[in-house]
Amino acid sequence: MKAYWQLTLAQLRIFARNRQVLFFTLLFPIILMLALGSFLGNSGGTSISIAVIDHDESSASKALLSNFQKNEAIQLDQSNSVDEALDELKTDDYQVVMEIPKGYGKHLQTHAEKSKALDLPVYYNETNASASQLGLTVVTSAVDQVSKNIEDYSPVVAVQPKGVRALDIGYIDFLVPGIVAMMIMNNNMNGVAGQISAWRERGILRRMQGTRLKASTFIAAQITARVLLNGLQAILVLVVASLLFNVQVNGSWLALLTFVVLGTLAFMAIGFIIAGLAKNPESAGPIAAFASFPMLFLGGVFFSINSMPEYLQPFVHVLPISHLSTALRETMNVGTPFLGLWPHWLTLVAWLAVAFTIASRTFKWE
């Protein structure tokens, strides 16, 4: 146990004394987040443009429109032609187009005699899912309020859209979990591969092997030091994001840190594989870069996985960073509980088990 703590503290001292390591592991992700967040952080469809065609023109339809006008994030336009509004919808001038049918006001007055809610046609652009779904959420909320305002509430007006659900978040909310996933991958896969290869070439590993030090103790100390480093960095990134961009962790901090640990272990195991395959430190870097660079763009770090071509989807959903970034994003943005994210932590555990098995066979002391 004494050797374990000594190796852990020694590894942390190595990180602290190397200014380049401190910069790239602690400051670089924050600088990247600040750069992207400053330019793109406020994007994400916070202004919703809605076109309404009011065929009824009753006091009830005007009351519905006033519900939309109370929302400062909504830009409401009234149109006389459905076809013209749909043409503008196709060019992204509007996120949603809604029709208020003739007889809307009369239906509200006689709703007690009717068993079926009145459907309001609502159109949205399927090629712009994020903005469209946000618009649908706003429309549904306003329409539902009409029913709630009626005594003895029962649904008398309903929106029946077709499409997928999208989150009401800005790009900075999407970006921060991806930055955390990126730094976990780089710190462990790239860092372990380079460090272990360098120690092997300098004979440090051979000298360790000649002592009573067990390989399990050496690996455990490496894991502990890097888990502490990644946990510190993740907390630092999240604190900066909260202070500057008001990014919040809506889910459990324990679940968030659990995924940080799982990601650290999985990518460390991959790093040990690369260190075992590389003949020297000069080759370890390119091999690690060859593995990590595609994952930056295919793993959901900067771009949504769902927006990628369909032929890439099966490959993307196997990558460990795609599950790590999605799990962190679901925990932070949506507040999904840990058990609800079982496909992601189960996949990371599978990567850890397989990579550790391969690493144990490829690892060389000298």
Tab-separated table of C-alpha atoms in Angstrom:
chain	number	residue	atom	x	y	z
A	1	MET	CA	0.000	0.000	0.000
A	2	LYS	CA	2.884	2.382	0.738
A	3	ALA	CA	4.333	1.825	-2.734
A	4	TYR	CA	0.905	2.492	-4.245
A	5	TRP	CA	0.566	5.903	-2.567
A	6	GLN	CA	4.156	6.830	-3.358
A	7	LEU	CA	3.643	6.036	-7.049
A	8	THR	CA	0.357	7.960	-7.088
A	9	LEU	CA	1.964	11.050	-5.547
A	10	ALA	CA	4.956	10.711	-7.874
A	11	GLN	CA	2.662	10.678	-10.905
A	12	LEU	CA	0.816	13.759	-9.660
A	13	ARG	CA	4.154	15.538	-9.108
A	14	ILE	CA	5.139	14.723	-12.685
A	15	PHE	CA	1.957	16.407	-13.900
A	16	ALA	CA	2.526	19.432	-11.644
A	17	ARG	CA	6.166	19.985	-12.673
A	18	ASN	CA	5.548	19.767	-16.403
A	19	ARG	CA	4.134	23.097	-17.541
A	20	GLN	CA	3.193	21.752	-20.955
A	21	VAL	CA	1.170	18.988	-19.331
A	22	LEU	CA	-0.592	21.520	-17.110
A	23	PHE	CA	-1.394	23.714	-20.101
A	24	PHE	CA	-2.748	21.025	-22.370
A	25	THR	CA	-4.584	19.077	-19.682
A	26	LEU	CA	-6.022	21.944	-17.640
A	27	LEU	CA	-6.029	25.148	-19.668
A	28	PHE	CA	-6.414	24.033	-23.278
A	29	PRO	CA	-9.966	22.596	-22.870
A	30	ILE	CA	-11.035	25.776	-21.082
A	31	ILE	CA	-9.511	27.997	-23.780
A	32	LEU	CA	-11.243	25.928	-26.461
A	33	MET	CA	-14.562	26.152	-24.599
A	34	LEU	CA	-14.216	29.918	-24.201
A	35	ALA	CA	-13.349	30.405	-27.877
A	36	LEU	CA	-16.225	28.318	-29.225
A	37	GLY	CA	-18.649	29.382	-26.529
A	38	SER	CA	-18.016	33.096	-27.133
A	39	PHE	CA	-18.750	32.808	-30.847
A	40	LEU	CA	-21.374	30.084	-30.903
A	41	GLY	CA	-22.560	29.712	-27.341
A	42	ASN	CA	-25.715	31.779	-27.769
A	43	SER	CA	-26.819	29.935	-30.871
A	44	GLY	CA	-29.335	27.145	-30.706
A	45	GLY	CA	-32.707	28.481	-31.810
A	46	THR	CA	-33.690	30.733	-28.883
A	47	SER	CA	-35.840	32.922	-31.176
A	48	ILE	CA	-38.855	31.111	-32.615
A	49	SER	CA	-40.647	32.388	-35.723
A	50	ILE	CA	-44.257	31.242	-36.025
A	51	ALA	CA	-46.724	31.980	-38.815
A	52	VAL	CA	-50.433	31.710	-38.005
A	53	ILE	CA	-53.321	31.563	-40.481
A	54	ASP	CA	-56.473	32.472	-38.571
A	55	HIS	CA	-59.497	31.217	-40.535
A	56	ASP	CA	-61.829	31.731	-37.571
A	57	GLU	CA	-61.007	35.347	-36.613
A	58	SER	CA	-63.013	35.045	-33.417
A	59	SER	CA	-62.342	36.386	-29.949
A	60	ALA	CA	-61.206	32.901	-28.949
A	61	SER	CA	-58.631	32.700	-31.759
A	62	LYS	CA	-57.345	36.163	-30.879
A	63	ALA	CA	-56.974	35.035	-27.256
A	64	LEU	CA	-54.872	32.085	-28.458
A	65	LEU	CA	-52.625	34.425	-30.443
A	66	SER	CA	-52.162	36.614	-27.377
A	67	ASN	CA	-50.706	33.612	-25.535
A	68	PHE	CA	-47.952	33.472	-28.147
A	69	GLN	CA	-47.373	37.227	-28.055
A	70	LYS	CA	-46.725	37.117	-24.309
A	71	ASN	CA	-43.616	35.031	-24.949
A	72	GLU	CA	-40.726	37.374	-25.765
A	73	ALA	CA	-38.806	34.576	-27.486
A	74	ILE	CA	-41.545	34.178	-30.123
A	75	GLN	CA	-41.807	36.199	-33.293
A	76	LEU	CA	-45.444	35.856	-34.377
A	77	ASP	CA	-46.573	36.679	-37.913
A	78	GLN	CA	-50.104	36.385	-39.251
A	79	SER	CA	-50.514	35.196	-42.815
A	80	ASN	CA	-53.480	35.021	-45.167
A	81	SER	CA	-52.215	32.115	-47.278
A	82	VAL	CA	-51.232	28.651	-46.118
A	83	ASP	CA	-49.261	27.985	-49.304
A	84	GLU	CA	-47.184	31.164	-48.939
A	85	ALA	CA	-46.460	30.411	-45.275
A	86	LEU	CA	-45.388	26.848	-46.157
A	87	ASP	CA	-43.053	28.158	-48.854
A	88	GLU	CA	-41.387	30.373	-46.264
A	89	LEU	CA	-41.278	27.432	-43.848
A	90	LYS	CA	-39.277	25.448	-46.408
A	91	THR	CA	-36.695	28.242	-46.583
A	92	ASP	CA	-36.408	28.397	-42.753
A	93	ASP	CA	-38.096	31.797	-42.477
A	94	TYR	CA	-40.461	30.131	-40.018
A	95	GLN	CA	-39.961	27.246	-37.624
A	96	VAL	CA	-43.670	26.484	-37.346
A	97	VAL	CA	-46.815	27.273	-39.347
A	98	MET	CA	-50.189	26.825	-37.626
A	99	GLU	CA	-53.757	27.021	-38.905
A	100	ILE	CA	-56.694	28.002	-36.723
A	101	PRO	CA	-59.665	26.360	-38.467
A	102	LYS	CA	-63.075	27.858	-38.994
A	103	GLY	CA	-65.320	27.096	-36.045
A	104	TYR	CA	-62.518	27.154	-33.460
A	105	GLY	CA	-64.323	29.634	-31.192
A	106	LYS	CA	-67.632	27.825	-31.459
A	107	HIS	CA	-65.937	24.554	-30.543
A	108	LEU	CA	-64.581	26.063	-27.327
A	109	GLN	CA	-68.050	27.278	-26.345
A	110	THR	CA	-69.628	23.860	-26.864
A	111	HIS	CA	-66.701	21.701	-25.747
A	112	ALA	CA	-68.732	19.994	-23.016
A	113	GLU	CA	-70.932	18.371	-25.638
A	114	LYS	CA	-67.998	17.061	-27.654
A	115	SER	CA	-65.945	13.959	-26.884
A	116	LYS	CA	-63.110	14.680	-29.274
A	117	ALA	CA	-60.600	17.513	-29.138
A	118	LEU	CA	-60.275	19.855	-32.086
A	119	ASP	CA	-57.040	19.324	-34.003
A	120	LEU	CA	-55.054	22.364	-35.090
A	121	PRO	CA	-52.915	21.710	-38.192
A	122	VAL	CA	-49.309	22.540	-37.341
A	123	TYR	CA	-46.557	22.280	-39.954
A	124	TYR	CA	-42.818	22.114	-39.356
A	125	ASN	CA	-39.699	21.584	-41.435
A	126	GLU	CA	-38.432	18.024	-40.949
A	127	THR	CA	-34.976	18.954	-42.258
A	128	ASN	CA	-34.472	21.432	-39.388
A	129	ALA	CA	-35.470	19.248	-36.468
A	130	SER	CA	-33.836	21.224	-33.667
A	131	ALA	CA	-35.560	24.565	-34.300
A	132	SER	CA	-38.802	22.926	-35.443
A	133	GLN	CA	-39.183	20.784	-32.347
A	134	LEU	CA	-38.523	23.757	-30.108
A	135	GLY	CA	-41.272	25.624	-31.964
A	136	LEU	CA	-43.638	22.671	-31.589
A	137	THR	CA	-42.985	22.615	-27.848
A	138	VAL	CA	-43.936	26.290	-27.567
A	139	VAL	CA	-47.084	25.846	-29.676
A	140	THR	CA	-48.194	22.788	-27.717
A	141	SER	CA	-47.714	24.601	-24.415
A	142	ALA	CA	-49.745	27.622	-25.549
A	143	VAL	CA	-52.548	25.488	-26.975
A	144	ASP	CA	-52.692	23.342	-23.851
A	145	GLN	CA	-53.086	26.495	-21.775
A	146	VAL	CA	-56.369	27.162	-23.599
A	147	SER	CA	-57.831	23.932	-22.250
A	148	LYS	CA	-56.448	24.567	-18.773
A	149	ASN	CA	-58.152	27.966	-18.628
A	150	ILE	CA	-61.548	26.355	-19.142
A	151	GLU	CA	-63.462	25.334	-16.052
A	152	ASP	CA	-63.549	21.586	-15.365
A	153	TYR	CA	-60.434	21.122	-17.472
A	154	SER	CA	-60.487	18.499	-20.199
A	155	PRO	CA	-58.473	18.561	-23.435
A	156	VAL	CA	-60.636	20.355	-25.967
A	157	VAL	CA	-57.856	21.492	-28.319
A	158	ALA	CA	-54.805	19.384	-29.167
A	159	VAL	CA	-51.759	19.586	-31.400
A	160	GLN	CA	-50.817	16.381	-33.202
A	161	PRO	CA	-47.368	16.915	-34.749
A	162	LYS	CA	-45.181	14.255	-36.303
A	163	GLY	CA	-41.447	14.278	-35.704
A	164	VAL	CA	-38.772	13.729	-33.152
A	165	ARG	CA	-38.143	15.521	-29.893
A	166	ALA	CA	-35.311	18.048	-29.639
A	167	LEU	CA	-33.813	19.715	-26.561
A	168	ASP	CA	-34.176	23.413	-25.834
A	169	ILE	CA	-30.479	24.059	-25.267
A	170	GLY	CA	-27.874	26.384	-26.678
A	171	TYR	CA	-24.700	25.253	-28.373
A	172	ILE	CA	-22.616	25.948	-25.265
A	173	ASP	CA	-24.787	23.478	-23.302
A	174	PHE	CA	-24.113	20.929	-26.024
A	175	LEU	CA	-20.419	21.792	-26.207
A	176	VAL	CA	-19.319	21.609	-22.560
A	177	PRO	CA	-20.000	17.864	-22.032
A	178	GLY	CA	-18.196	17.200	-25.318
A	179	ILE	CA	-15.184	19.185	-24.112
A	180	VAL	CA	-15.095	17.089	-20.918
A	181	ALA	CA	-15.266	13.866	-22.981
A	182	MET	CA	-12.504	15.147	-25.279
A	183	MET	CA	-10.139	15.935	-22.425
A	184	ILE	CA	-10.753	12.509	-20.853
A	185	MET	CA	-9.856	10.825	-24.144
A	186	ASN	CA	-6.750	12.934	-24.752
A	187	ASN	CA	-5.443	12.779	-21.170
A	188	ASN	CA	-5.671	9.029	-20.973
A	189	MET	CA	-5.404	7.462	-24.407
A	190	ASN	CA	-2.803	9.858	-25.796
A	191	GLY	CA	-1.156	10.618	-22.436
A	192	VAL	CA	-0.762	7.027	-21.295
A	193	ALA	CA	0.538	5.856	-24.674
A	194	GLY	CA	3.213	8.553	-24.794
A	195	GLN	CA	4.267	8.316	-21.160
A	196	ILE	CA	4.519	4.529	-20.941
A	197	SER	CA	6.432	4.369	-24.232
A	198	ALA	CA	8.889	6.986	-22.984
A	199	TRP	CA	9.386	5.213	-19.676
A	200	ARG	CA	10.002	1.935	-21.467
A	201	GLU	CA	12.608	3.487	-23.774
A	202	ARG	CA	14.403	5.166	-20.839
A	203	GLY	CA	14.476	1.890	-18.905
A	204	ILE	CA	12.248	3.126	-16.082
A	205	LEU	CA	9.813	0.253	-16.481
A	206	ARG	CA	12.640	-2.273	-16.548
A	207	ARG	CA	13.991	-0.936	-13.248
A	208	MET	CA	10.502	-1.088	-11.734
A	209	GLN	CA	10.168	-4.678	-12.875
A	210	GLY	CA	13.436	-5.512	-11.091
A	211	THR	CA	12.002	-4.410	-7.732
A	212	ARG	CA	9.288	-6.045	-5.659
A	213	LEU	CA	6.763	-3.712	-7.245
A	214	LYS	CA	3.788	-5.555	-8.666
A	215	ALA	CA	2.372	-4.619	-12.032
A	216	SER	CA	-1.076	-4.300	-10.441
A	217	THR	CA	0.268	-1.725	-7.962
A	218	PHE	CA	1.905	0.259	-10.755
A	219	ILE	CA	-1.278	0.276	-12.855
A	220	ALA	CA	-3.480	1.100	-9.836
A	221	ALA	CA	-1.322	4.125	-9.022
A	222	GLN	CA	-1.537	5.306	-12.639
A	223	ILE	CA	-5.316	4.930	-12.567
A	224	THR	CA	-5.697	6.797	-9.269
A	225	ALA	CA	-3.533	9.724	-10.353
A	226	ARG	CA	-5.324	10.117	-13.668
A	227	VAL	CA	-8.783	9.764	-12.144
A	228	LEU	CA	-7.910	12.568	-9.690
A	229	LEU	CA	-6.537	14.703	-12.515
A	230	ASN	CA	-9.568	14.147	-14.745
A	231	GLY	CA	-11.986	14.758	-11.902
A	232	LEU	CA	-10.247	18.041	-11.063
A	233	GLN	CA	-10.223	19.126	-14.681
A	234	ALA	CA	-13.889	18.223	-15.218
A	235	ILE	CA	-14.919	20.231	-12.144
A	236	LEU	CA	-12.766	23.177	-13.286
A	237	VAL	CA	-14.313	23.166	-16.778
A	238	LEU	CA	-17.841	22.970	-15.358
A	239	VAL	CA	-17.208	25.780	-12.856
A	240	VAL	CA	-15.874	28.084	-15.600
A	241	ALA	CA	-18.805	27.154	-17.871
A	242	SER	CA	-21.269	27.878	-15.066
A	243	LEU	CA	-19.739	31.245	-14.192
A	244	LEU	CA	-19.309	32.530	-17.752
A	245	PHE	CA	-22.075	30.800	-19.710
A	246	ASN	CA	-24.559	29.764	-16.999
A	247	VAL	CA	-24.240	26.089	-17.928
A	248	GLN	CA	-25.920	23.949	-15.279
A	249	VAL	CA	-25.682	20.303	-14.229
A	250	ASN	CA	-29.336	19.280	-14.128
A	251	GLY	CA	-28.629	15.676	-13.190
A	252	SER	CA	-26.671	13.936	-10.470
A	253	TRP	CA	-23.088	15.004	-9.830
A	254	LEU	CA	-22.392	11.468	-8.637
A	255	ALA	CA	-23.568	10.067	-11.975
A	256	LEU	CA	-21.492	12.667	-13.806
A	257	LEU	CA	-18.315	11.792	-11.901
A	258	THR	CA	-19.027	8.084	-12.339
A	259	PHE	CA	-18.942	8.535	-16.105
A	260	VAL	CA	-15.716	10.527	-15.749
A	261	VAL	CA	-14.182	7.544	-13.942
A	262	LEU	CA	-15.544	5.024	-16.454
A	263	GLY	CA	-14.258	7.094	-19.364
A	264	THR	CA	-10.866	7.426	-17.705
A	265	LEU	CA	-10.560	3.672	-17.205
A	266	ALA	CA	-11.719	2.798	-20.724
A	267	PHE	CA	-9.371	5.222	-22.472
A	268	MET	CA	-6.477	4.343	-20.169
A	269	ALA	CA	-6.850	0.701	-21.211
A	270	ILE	CA	-6.793	1.768	-24.875
A	271	GLY	CA	-3.711	3.879	-24.133
A	272	PHE	CA	-1.926	0.849	-22.667
A	273	ILE	CA	-2.721	-1.086	-25.868
A	274	ILE	CA	-1.141	1.658	-27.982
A	275	ALA	CA	1.874	1.780	-25.639
A	276	GLY	CA	2.279	-1.972	-26.065
A	277	LEU	CA	2.086	-1.800	-29.855
A	278	ALA	CA	4.355	1.242	-30.261
A	279	LYS	CA	8.057	0.513	-30.629
A	280	ASN	CA	9.096	3.924	-29.263
A	281	PRO	CA	7.598	7.263	-28.115
A	282	GLU	CA	7.939	8.702	-31.612
A	283	SER	CA	5.558	6.091	-32.991
A	284	ALA	CA	3.202	6.144	-29.987
A	285	GLY	CA	2.138	9.733	-30.698
A	286	PRO	CA	1.066	9.186	-34.330
A	287	ILE	CA	-0.723	5.934	-33.455
A	288	ALA	CA	-2.654	7.648	-30.665
A	289	ALA	CA	-3.462	10.605	-32.928
A	290	PHE	CA	-4.609	8.238	-35.672
A	291	ALA	CA	-7.066	6.682	-33.220
A	292	SER	CA	-8.213	9.837	-31.414
A	293	PHE	CA	-8.495	12.377	-34.243
A	294	PRO	CA	-11.442	10.691	-36.037
A	295	MET	CA	-13.244	10.289	-32.713
A	296	LEU	CA	-13.197	14.058	-32.166
A	297	PHE	CA	-15.510	14.473	-35.153
A	298	LEU	CA	-17.405	11.178	-35.044
A	299	GLY	CA	-17.945	10.942	-31.291
A	300	GLY	CA	-20.356	13.820	-30.759
A	301	VAL	CA	-17.814	16.210	-29.249
A	302	PHE	CA	-18.516	19.231	-31.473
A	303	PHE	CA	-21.408	18.014	-33.642
A	304	SER	CA	-24.539	16.017	-32.985
A	305	ILE	CA	-24.226	12.301	-33.704
A	306	ASN	CA	-27.752	12.241	-35.145
A	307	SER	CA	-26.770	14.719	-37.874
A	308	MET	CA	-24.129	12.379	-39.309
A	309	PRO	CA	-24.773	10.266	-42.442
A	310	GLU	CA	-26.734	7.083	-41.900
A	311	TYR	CA	-23.959	4.870	-43.237
A	312	LEU	CA	-21.703	6.129	-40.408
A	313	GLN	CA	-24.239	5.606	-37.623
A	314	PRO	CA	-23.432	1.921	-36.874
A	315	PHE	CA	-19.723	2.748	-36.590
A	316	VAL	CA	-20.303	5.918	-34.568
A	317	HIS	CA	-22.487	4.163	-32.003
A	318	VAL	CA	-19.669	1.724	-31.222
A	319	LEU	CA	-17.084	4.381	-30.356
A	320	PRO	CA	-16.477	4.822	-26.615
A	321	ILE	CA	-16.337	8.603	-26.854
A	322	SER	CA	-19.803	8.748	-28.449
A	323	HIS	CA	-21.268	6.958	-25.429
A	324	LEU	CA	-19.222	9.054	-22.996
A	325	SER	CA	-20.186	12.400	-24.580
A	326	THR	CA	-23.855	11.370	-24.869
A	327	ALA	CA	-23.984	10.171	-21.259
A	328	LEU	CA	-22.376	13.373	-19.950
A	329	ARG	CA	-24.729	15.461	-22.105
A	330	GLU	CA	-27.830	13.553	-20.985
A	331	THR	CA	-26.778	13.891	-17.342
A	332	MET	CA	-25.998	17.606	-17.550
A	333	ASN	CA	-28.644	18.904	-19.956
A	334	VAL	CA	-31.582	16.576	-19.364
A	335	GLY	CA	-30.959	15.214	-15.876
A	336	THR	CA	-31.347	11.596	-16.939
A	337	PRO	CA	-30.662	9.281	-13.968
A	338	PHE	CA	-27.688	6.928	-14.062
A	339	LEU	CA	-29.788	3.782	-14.443
A	340	GLY	CA	-31.578	5.358	-17.392
A	341	LEU	CA	-28.232	5.625	-19.182
A	342	TRP	CA	-27.469	1.899	-18.926
A	343	PRO	CA	-26.599	1.449	-22.647
A	344	HIS	CA	-23.804	4.008	-22.287
A	345	TRP	CA	-22.171	2.834	-19.060
A	346	LEU	CA	-22.585	-0.775	-20.146
A	347	THR	CA	-20.781	-0.012	-23.414
A	348	LEU	CA	-17.976	1.792	-21.573
A	349	VAL	CA	-17.607	-1.160	-19.205
A	350	ALA	CA	-17.437	-3.497	-22.223
A	351	TRP	CA	-14.724	-1.328	-23.807
A	352	LEU	CA	-12.830	-1.359	-20.514
A	353	ALA	CA	-13.020	-5.147	-20.194
A	354	VAL	CA	-11.997	-5.868	-23.785
A	355	ALA	CA	-9.270	-3.215	-23.905
A	356	PHE	CA	-7.837	-4.270	-20.542
A	357	THR	CA	-7.681	-7.900	-21.709
A	358	ILE	CA	-5.831	-6.898	-24.876
A	359	ALA	CA	-3.566	-4.479	-22.972
A	360	SER	CA	-2.553	-7.195	-20.512
A	361	ARG	CA	-1.372	-9.322	-23.433
A	362	THR	CA	0.415	-6.564	-25.327
A	363	PHE	CA	1.996	-4.691	-22.397
A	364	LYS	CA	5.792	-4.968	-22.226
A	365	TRP	CA	8.101	-3.851	-19.406
A	366	GLU	CA	11.012	-3.410	-21.824
